[in-house]
Amino acid sequence: MSSPSGPEPDGKKKQANARPSPGTKRERGRTADGGAGGSWRGLLFAGLALVVIAGLLVANRAMDDQADGPAADSAPQTAAEADGQLPDHREFGALLARQDPEDPTAMGDVDAPVVMVAYSDYNCPYCGRWARETQPELMPYVEQGDLRIEWRDFPIITGSSERISHAARAAGMQGRFWEFHETYFAYEEKFEGEALEEVLDEIVAELGMDPERFEKDRRSDEVAELVSRDFAEAQGIGVTSTPAFLVNGQPLMGAQPLPVFESAIENALAGAGRGDDG
C-alpha cells in the first residue's frame, strides 16, 4: 500500500521521462504487504468496513427500486435483516462490481465469474509496481473469460494525482484508457506542473489520440464527476491507501505478491463453480 507520505518502493528516484526498455526484467515485490508497512489488523479493519457498508448499499439499492415501483408498507430490509445475518463478501462484491459493457476502464468479459475492483492512484509507486508486474501475469484469467478487472480512481497521493486520473478518463473516451494506463505507469515517476503536461502531450501523440478532444474531455464536468464517483465509493467502504482490491468482494490490501492474487482468483472461481475443470 501507499499513502500520500509513503516512501518510494526502491528507495531511489528515477530520472524524469526515463522509461524502461521493452522486455526489462523486474524483481517482484519482496514484502507480503506490498512494501508499505501494512498489517493484518488493517486488513481486518477494512474487511469489517466492507461488511458494514454492504448492508447500507443493499438498503440504498432497495430504496432506489422502491422509488421506481409501488409504495411499500415498511422500510426496505438490509441483507442482514432479510437473511438474519451479515452479508458475506461475495454479496458485497456483487454490489460494487458495475459490469457495465460500455465501461472503458474495465477489461474482461462483462459476465466473468470473478470481478476484481482495483482502487488506485497513478502517483502511487506500489500501484505502478502492480500494474507493471502483477497485472500482466493475470491476463490469462482475463483472456479465458474468468476475470474482469474494473479500475477505480482514488487520487490521494500528490497534487497532480487527480489531473492524471482526469487525463486517463479522457483517454478512455477515445478508447485508449488501458493504453494510457500502461504507458503512464511505465515512466515510474511522479510528475507535477509543466513536466506532467509534457508527459501527457507525449502520451497523446504516442497513442495517436486527438489532442483537442483530449484537452476538452479531461477538463470536462463529465470526467470530473466520474473520478469523484470513484473517490466517494472508495471512501465509503473505508479505503484509505492504495492500491486496494476486491476480488469478488474479498479485500486485498497493497501490492501483494502474485500468488496472493492467483489464490484469491482461484478461490473465487471455485466459489462460482468454475474451478480448474471449469
PDB file of C-alpha atoms in Angstrom, residues 44-244:
ATOM      1  CA  LEU A  44      -9.315  -6.994   9.153  1.00  0.00           C
ATOM      2  CA  PHE A  45     -10.497  -3.437   9.778  1.00  0.00           C
ATOM      3  CA  ALA A  46     -11.012  -2.959   6.067  1.00  0.00           C
ATOM      4  CA  GLY A  47     -12.919  -6.229   5.879  1.00  0.00           C
ATOM      5  CA  LEU A  48     -15.191  -5.115   8.687  1.00  0.00           C
ATOM      6  CA  ALA A  49     -15.813  -1.807   6.959  1.00  0.00           C
ATOM      7  CA  LEU A  50     -16.764  -3.681   3.811  1.00  0.00           C
ATOM      8  CA  VAL A  51     -19.279  -5.870   5.614  1.00  0.00           C
ATOM      9  CA  VAL A  52     -20.896  -2.922   7.383  1.00  0.00           C
ATOM     10  CA  ILE A  53     -21.212  -0.795   4.263  1.00  0.00           C
ATOM     11  CA  ALA A  54     -22.634  -3.760   2.334  1.00  0.00           C
ATOM     12  CA  GLY A  55     -25.819  -3.592   4.331  1.00  0.00           C
ATOM     13  CA  LEU A  56     -26.075   0.119   3.636  1.00  0.00           C
ATOM     14  CA  LEU A  57     -25.591  -0.398  -0.088  1.00  0.00           C
ATOM     15  CA  VAL A  58     -28.257  -3.098  -0.161  1.00  0.00           C
ATOM     16  CA  ALA A  59     -30.637  -0.749   1.601  1.00  0.00           C
ATOM     17  CA  ASN A  60     -29.845   2.085  -0.797  1.00  0.00           C
ATOM     18  CA  ARG A  61     -30.433  -0.143  -3.789  1.00  0.00           C
ATOM     19  CA  ALA A  62     -33.737  -1.293  -2.335  1.00  0.00           C
ATOM     20  CA  MET A  63     -34.747   2.315  -1.801  1.00  0.00           C
ATOM     21  CA  ASP A  64     -33.917   3.128  -5.418  1.00  0.00           C
ATOM     22  CA  ASP A  65     -36.040   0.193  -6.577  1.00  0.00           C
ATOM     23  CA  GLN A  66     -38.851   1.306  -4.304  1.00  0.00           C
ATOM     24  CA  ALA A  67     -38.815   4.779  -5.839  1.00  0.00           C
ATOM     25  CA  ASP A  68     -39.485   3.218  -9.249  1.00  0.00           C
ATOM     26  CA  GLY A  69     -42.252   0.903  -8.090  1.00  0.00           C
ATOM     27  CA  PRO A  70     -45.328   0.752  -5.824  1.00  0.00           C
ATOM     28  CA  ALA A  71     -45.032   2.209  -2.333  1.00  0.00           C
ATOM     29  CA  ALA A  72     -44.096  -0.337   0.309  1.00  0.00           C
ATOM     30  CA  ASP A  73     -45.753  -0.668   3.712  1.00  0.00           C
ATOM     31  CA  SER A  74     -42.459  -0.725   5.561  1.00  0.00           C
ATOM     32  CA  ALA A  75     -38.837   0.373   5.228  1.00  0.00           C
ATOM     33  CA  PRO A  76     -36.628  -1.796   2.984  1.00  0.00           C
ATOM     34  CA  GLN A  77     -34.686  -4.551   4.673  1.00  0.00           C
ATOM     35  CA  THR A  78     -30.934  -4.822   4.508  1.00  0.00           C
ATOM     36  CA  ALA A  79     -29.387  -8.142   3.512  1.00  0.00           C
ATOM     37  CA  ALA A  80     -28.570  -8.745   7.188  1.00  0.00           C
ATOM     38  CA  GLU A  81     -32.211  -8.247   8.185  1.00  0.00           C
ATOM     39  CA  ALA A  82     -33.574 -10.368   5.353  1.00  0.00           C
ATOM     40  CA  ASP A  83     -31.232 -13.313   5.936  1.00  0.00           C
ATOM     41  CA  GLY A  84     -30.771 -12.959   9.665  1.00  0.00           C
ATOM     42  CA  GLN A  85     -27.010 -12.491   9.246  1.00  0.00           C
ATOM     43  CA  LEU A  86     -24.460 -10.072   7.847  1.00  0.00           C
ATOM     44  CA  PRO A  87     -23.885 -10.319   4.082  1.00  0.00           C
ATOM     45  CA  ASP A  88     -20.745 -12.221   3.074  1.00  0.00           C
ATOM     46  CA  HIS A  89     -18.026 -10.669   0.942  1.00  0.00           C
ATOM     47  CA  ARG A  90     -19.425 -12.216  -2.247  1.00  0.00           C
ATOM     48  CA  GLU A  91     -22.655 -10.291  -1.830  1.00  0.00           C
ATOM     49  CA  PHE A  92     -20.661  -7.141  -1.207  1.00  0.00           C
ATOM     50  CA  GLY A  93     -18.539  -7.718  -4.298  1.00  0.00           C
ATOM     51  CA  ALA A  94     -21.654  -8.148  -6.395  1.00  0.00           C
ATOM     52  CA  LEU A  95     -22.878  -4.752  -5.222  1.00  0.00           C
ATOM     53  CA  LEU A  96     -19.685  -2.922  -6.184  1.00  0.00           C
ATOM     54  CA  ALA A  97     -18.971  -4.739  -9.453  1.00  0.00           C
ATOM     55  CA  ARG A  98     -20.521  -2.486 -12.098  1.00  0.00           C
ATOM     56  CA  GLN A  99     -20.176  -4.930 -15.006  1.00  0.00           C
ATOM     57  CA  ASP A 100     -21.055  -2.191 -17.456  1.00  0.00           C
ATOM     58  CA  PRO A 101     -20.319  -3.323 -21.042  1.00  0.00           C
ATOM     59  CA  GLU A 102     -19.680   0.316 -22.012  1.00  0.00           C
ATOM     60  CA  ASP A 103     -17.133   0.962 -19.251  1.00  0.00           C
ATOM     61  CA  PRO A 104     -13.793   1.891 -20.894  1.00  0.00           C
ATOM     62  CA  THR A 105     -11.964   1.500 -17.561  1.00  0.00           C
ATOM     63  CA  ALA A 106     -12.782  -2.209 -17.309  1.00  0.00           C
ATOM     64  CA  MET A 107     -11.241  -5.172 -19.102  1.00  0.00           C
ATOM     65  CA  GLY A 108     -12.553  -8.704 -19.475  1.00  0.00           C
ATOM     66  CA  ASP A 109     -15.909 -10.307 -20.147  1.00  0.00           C
ATOM     67  CA  VAL A 110     -18.802  -8.422 -18.595  1.00  0.00           C
ATOM     68  CA  ASP A 111     -20.174 -11.760 -17.316  1.00  0.00           C
ATOM     69  CA  ALA A 112     -16.856 -13.078 -15.973  1.00  0.00           C
ATOM     70  CA  PRO A 113     -17.405 -15.089 -12.752  1.00  0.00           C
ATOM     71  CA  VAL A 114     -14.699 -13.121 -10.930  1.00  0.00           C
ATOM     72  CA  VAL A 115     -14.552  -9.332 -10.788  1.00  0.00           C
ATOM     73  CA  MET A 116     -11.518  -7.560  -9.366  1.00  0.00           C
ATOM     74  CA  VAL A 117     -12.200  -3.959  -8.367  1.00  0.00           C
ATOM     75  CA  ALA A 118      -8.920  -2.029  -8.132  1.00  0.00           C
ATOM     76  CA  TYR A 119      -8.695   1.290  -6.257  1.00  0.00           C
ATOM     77  CA  SER A 120      -5.540   3.028  -7.370  1.00  0.00           C
ATOM     78  CA  ASP A 121      -3.601   6.264  -7.857  1.00  0.00           C
ATOM     79  CA  TYR A 122      -1.330   6.985 -10.820  1.00  0.00           C
ATOM     80  CA  ASN A 123       1.237   8.552  -8.478  1.00  0.00           C
ATOM     81  CA  CYS A 124       1.316   5.547  -6.141  1.00  0.00           C
ATOM     82  CA  PRO A 125       4.612   3.655  -6.628  1.00  0.00           C
ATOM     83  CA  TYR A 126       3.072   0.383  -5.446  1.00  0.00           C
ATOM     84  CA  CYS A 127       0.164   0.811  -7.860  1.00  0.00           C
ATOM     85  CA  GLY A 128       2.745   1.211 -10.597  1.00  0.00           C
ATOM     86  CA  ARG A 129       4.583  -1.896  -9.456  1.00  0.00           C
ATOM     87  CA  TRP A 130       1.333  -3.867  -9.507  1.00  0.00           C
ATOM     88  CA  ALA A 131       0.415  -2.545 -12.969  1.00  0.00           C
ATOM     89  CA  ARG A 132       3.825  -3.408 -14.414  1.00  0.00           C
ATOM     90  CA  GLU A 133       4.491  -6.719 -12.693  1.00  0.00           C
ATOM     91  CA  THR A 134       1.305  -8.359 -11.465  1.00  0.00           C
ATOM     92  CA  GLN A 135      -1.457  -7.249 -13.802  1.00  0.00           C
ATOM     93  CA  PRO A 136       0.241  -8.727 -16.913  1.00  0.00           C
ATOM     94  CA  GLU A 137       0.539 -12.085 -15.132  1.00  0.00           C
ATOM     95  CA  LEU A 138      -3.225 -12.098 -14.518  1.00  0.00           C
ATOM     96  CA  MET A 139      -4.102 -11.556 -18.170  1.00  0.00           C
ATOM     97  CA  PRO A 140      -4.588 -15.301 -18.897  1.00  0.00           C
ATOM     98  CA  TYR A 141      -7.558 -15.220 -16.496  1.00  0.00           C
ATOM     99  CA  VAL A 142      -8.934 -12.218 -18.383  1.00  0.00           C
ATOM    100  CA  GLU A 143      -8.381 -13.796 -21.789  1.00  0.00           C
ATOM    101  CA  GLN A 144     -10.055 -17.051 -20.704  1.00  0.00           C
ATOM    102  CA  GLY A 145     -13.152 -15.133 -19.620  1.00  0.00           C
ATOM    103  CA  ASP A 146     -12.654 -15.933 -15.939  1.00  0.00           C
ATOM    104  CA  LEU A 147     -11.639 -12.481 -14.673  1.00  0.00           C
ATOM    105  CA  ARG A 148     -12.835  -8.930 -15.187  1.00  0.00           C
ATOM    106  CA  ILE A 149     -10.739  -6.035 -13.844  1.00  0.00           C
ATOM    107  CA  GLU A 150     -12.553  -2.796 -13.049  1.00  0.00           C
ATOM    108  CA  TRP A 151     -10.439   0.282 -12.347  1.00  0.00           C
ATOM    109  CA  ARG A 152     -11.456   2.848  -9.744  1.00  0.00           C
ATOM    110  CA  ASP A 153      -9.740   6.235  -9.397  1.00  0.00           C
ATOM    111  CA  PHE A 154      -8.633   7.073  -5.862  1.00  0.00           C
ATOM    112  CA  PRO A 155      -6.283  10.065  -6.387  1.00  0.00           C
ATOM    113  CA  ILE A 156      -4.799  10.811  -2.957  1.00  0.00           C
ATOM    114  CA  ILE A 157      -1.003  10.742  -3.331  1.00  0.00           C
ATOM    115  CA  THR A 158       0.057  14.137  -4.726  1.00  0.00           C
ATOM    116  CA  GLY A 159      -1.488  17.303  -6.075  1.00  0.00           C
ATOM    117  CA  SER A 160      -1.282  16.008  -9.647  1.00  0.00           C
ATOM    118  CA  SER A 161      -2.994  12.666  -8.953  1.00  0.00           C
ATOM    119  CA  GLU A 162      -6.453  13.951  -9.809  1.00  0.00           C
ATOM    120  CA  ARG A 163      -5.207  15.601 -13.015  1.00  0.00           C
ATOM    121  CA  ILE A 164      -3.751  12.296 -14.179  1.00  0.00           C
ATOM    122  CA  SER A 165      -6.983  10.481 -13.367  1.00  0.00           C
ATOM    123  CA  HIS A 166      -8.855  13.027 -15.465  1.00  0.00           C
ATOM    124  CA  ALA A 167      -6.366  12.530 -18.297  1.00  0.00           C
ATOM    125  CA  ALA A 168      -6.793   8.748 -18.145  1.00  0.00           C
ATOM    126  CA  ARG A 169     -10.567   9.131 -18.308  1.00  0.00           C
ATOM    127  CA  ALA A 170     -10.214  11.445 -21.302  1.00  0.00           C
ATOM    128  CA  ALA A 171      -8.067   8.799 -22.975  1.00  0.00           C
ATOM    129  CA  GLY A 172     -10.817   6.301 -22.251  1.00  0.00           C
ATOM    130  CA  MET A 173     -13.276   8.463 -24.148  1.00  0.00           C
ATOM    131  CA  GLN A 174     -11.115   7.818 -27.201  1.00  0.00           C
ATOM    132  CA  GLY A 175     -10.865   4.095 -26.465  1.00  0.00           C
ATOM    133  CA  ARG A 176      -7.319   4.378 -25.113  1.00  0.00           C
ATOM    134  CA  PHE A 177      -7.755   4.021 -21.353  1.00  0.00           C
ATOM    135  CA  TRP A 178      -5.693   0.880 -20.837  1.00  0.00           C
ATOM    136  CA  GLU A 179      -3.054   2.039 -23.307  1.00  0.00           C
ATOM    137  CA  PHE A 180      -2.760   5.283 -21.303  1.00  0.00           C
ATOM    138  CA  HIS A 181      -2.671   3.265 -18.072  1.00  0.00           C
ATOM    139  CA  GLU A 182       0.229   1.119 -19.297  1.00  0.00           C
ATOM    140  CA  THR A 183       2.143   3.980 -20.886  1.00  0.00           C
ATOM    141  CA  TYR A 184       1.911   6.312 -17.901  1.00  0.00           C
ATOM    142  CA  PHE A 185       2.891   3.690 -15.341  1.00  0.00           C
ATOM    143  CA  ALA A 186       5.910   2.764 -17.471  1.00  0.00           C
ATOM    144  CA  TYR A 187       7.527   6.093 -16.574  1.00  0.00           C
ATOM    145  CA  GLU A 188       7.945   5.062 -12.891  1.00  0.00           C
ATOM    146  CA  GLU A 189       7.994   8.736 -11.941  1.00  0.00           C
ATOM    147  CA  LYS A 190       5.779  11.324 -10.281  1.00  0.00           C
ATOM    148  CA  PHE A 191       5.190  14.382 -12.442  1.00  0.00           C
ATOM    149  CA  GLU A 192       3.908  17.798 -11.425  1.00  0.00           C
ATOM    150  CA  GLY A 193       3.217  21.064 -13.207  1.00  0.00           C
ATOM    151  CA  GLU A 194       4.750  21.601 -16.632  1.00  0.00           C
ATOM    152  CA  ALA A 195       6.584  18.274 -16.537  1.00  0.00           C
ATOM    153  CA  LEU A 196       3.233  16.490 -16.268  1.00  0.00           C
ATOM    154  CA  GLU A 197       1.797  18.444 -19.191  1.00  0.00           C
ATOM    155  CA  GLU A 198       4.795  17.492 -21.315  1.00  0.00           C
ATOM    156  CA  VAL A 199       4.374  13.819 -20.461  1.00  0.00           C
ATOM    157  CA  LEU A 200       0.645  13.924 -21.242  1.00  0.00           C
ATOM    158  CA  ASP A 201       1.414  15.543 -24.617  1.00  0.00           C
ATOM    159  CA  GLU A 202       3.897  12.739 -25.321  1.00  0.00           C
ATOM    160  CA  ILE A 203       1.349  10.058 -24.459  1.00  0.00           C
ATOM    161  CA  VAL A 204      -1.369  11.668 -26.569  1.00  0.00           C
ATOM    162  CA  ALA A 205       0.990  11.712 -29.550  1.00  0.00           C
ATOM    163  CA  GLU A 206       2.278   8.198 -28.912  1.00  0.00           C
ATOM    164  CA  LEU A 207      -1.218   6.723 -28.713  1.00  0.00           C
ATOM    165  CA  GLY A 208      -2.480   8.669 -31.714  1.00  0.00           C
ATOM    166  CA  MET A 209      -5.242  10.463 -29.831  1.00  0.00           C
ATOM    167  CA  ASP A 210      -6.981  13.650 -30.938  1.00  0.00           C
ATOM    168  CA  PRO A 211      -5.206  16.290 -28.775  1.00  0.00           C
ATOM    169  CA  GLU A 212      -8.016  18.852 -28.955  1.00  0.00           C
ATOM    170  CA  ARG A 213     -10.648  16.357 -27.881  1.00  0.00           C
ATOM    171  CA  PHE A 214      -8.327  15.056 -25.166  1.00  0.00           C
ATOM    172  CA  GLU A 215      -7.897  18.552 -23.717  1.00  0.00           C
ATOM    173  CA  LYS A 216     -11.611  19.265 -23.838  1.00  0.00           C
ATOM    174  CA  ASP A 217     -12.574  15.941 -22.259  1.00  0.00           C
ATOM    175  CA  ARG A 218     -10.049  15.975 -19.435  1.00  0.00           C
ATOM    176  CA  ARG A 219     -11.292  19.387 -18.300  1.00  0.00           C
ATOM    177  CA  SER A 220     -14.979  18.498 -18.610  1.00  0.00           C
ATOM    178  CA  ASP A 221     -17.509  18.212 -15.813  1.00  0.00           C
ATOM    179  CA  GLU A 222     -18.353  14.699 -17.000  1.00  0.00           C
ATOM    180  CA  VAL A 223     -14.822  13.438 -16.394  1.00  0.00           C
ATOM    181  CA  ALA A 224     -14.611  15.220 -13.040  1.00  0.00           C
ATOM    182  CA  GLU A 225     -17.852  13.568 -11.942  1.00  0.00           C
ATOM    183  CA  LEU A 226     -16.633  10.106 -12.975  1.00  0.00           C
ATOM    184  CA  VAL A 227     -13.452  10.454 -10.925  1.00  0.00           C
ATOM    185  CA  SER A 228     -15.361  11.927  -7.974  1.00  0.00           C
ATOM    186  CA  ARG A 229     -17.772   8.989  -8.064  1.00  0.00           C
ATOM    187  CA  ASP A 230     -14.898   6.510  -7.736  1.00  0.00           C
ATOM    188  CA  PHE A 231     -13.283   8.554  -4.987  1.00  0.00           C
ATOM    189  CA  ALA A 232     -16.501   8.697  -2.983  1.00  0.00           C
ATOM    190  CA  GLU A 233     -17.033   4.958  -3.397  1.00  0.00           C
ATOM    191  CA  ALA A 234     -13.550   4.209  -2.070  1.00  0.00           C
ATOM    192  CA  GLN A 235     -14.027   6.477   0.926  1.00  0.00           C
ATOM    193  CA  GLY A 236     -17.446   4.966   1.578  1.00  0.00           C
ATOM    194  CA  ILE A 237     -16.032   1.466   2.053  1.00  0.00           C
ATOM    195  CA  GLY A 238     -13.093   2.584   4.180  1.00  0.00           C
ATOM    196  CA  VAL A 239     -10.249   2.620   1.664  1.00  0.00           C
ATOM    197  CA  THR A 240      -7.508   4.915   2.961  1.00  0.00           C
ATOM    198  CA  SER A 241      -4.471   3.921   0.894  1.00  0.00           C
ATOM    199  CA  THR A 242      -3.549   2.448  -2.461  1.00  0.00           C
ATOM    200  CA  PRO A 243      -3.589   0.028  -4.076  1.00  0.00           C
ATOM    201  CA  ALA A 244      -6.621  -1.717  -2.627  1.00  0.00           C
TER     202      ALA A 244
END
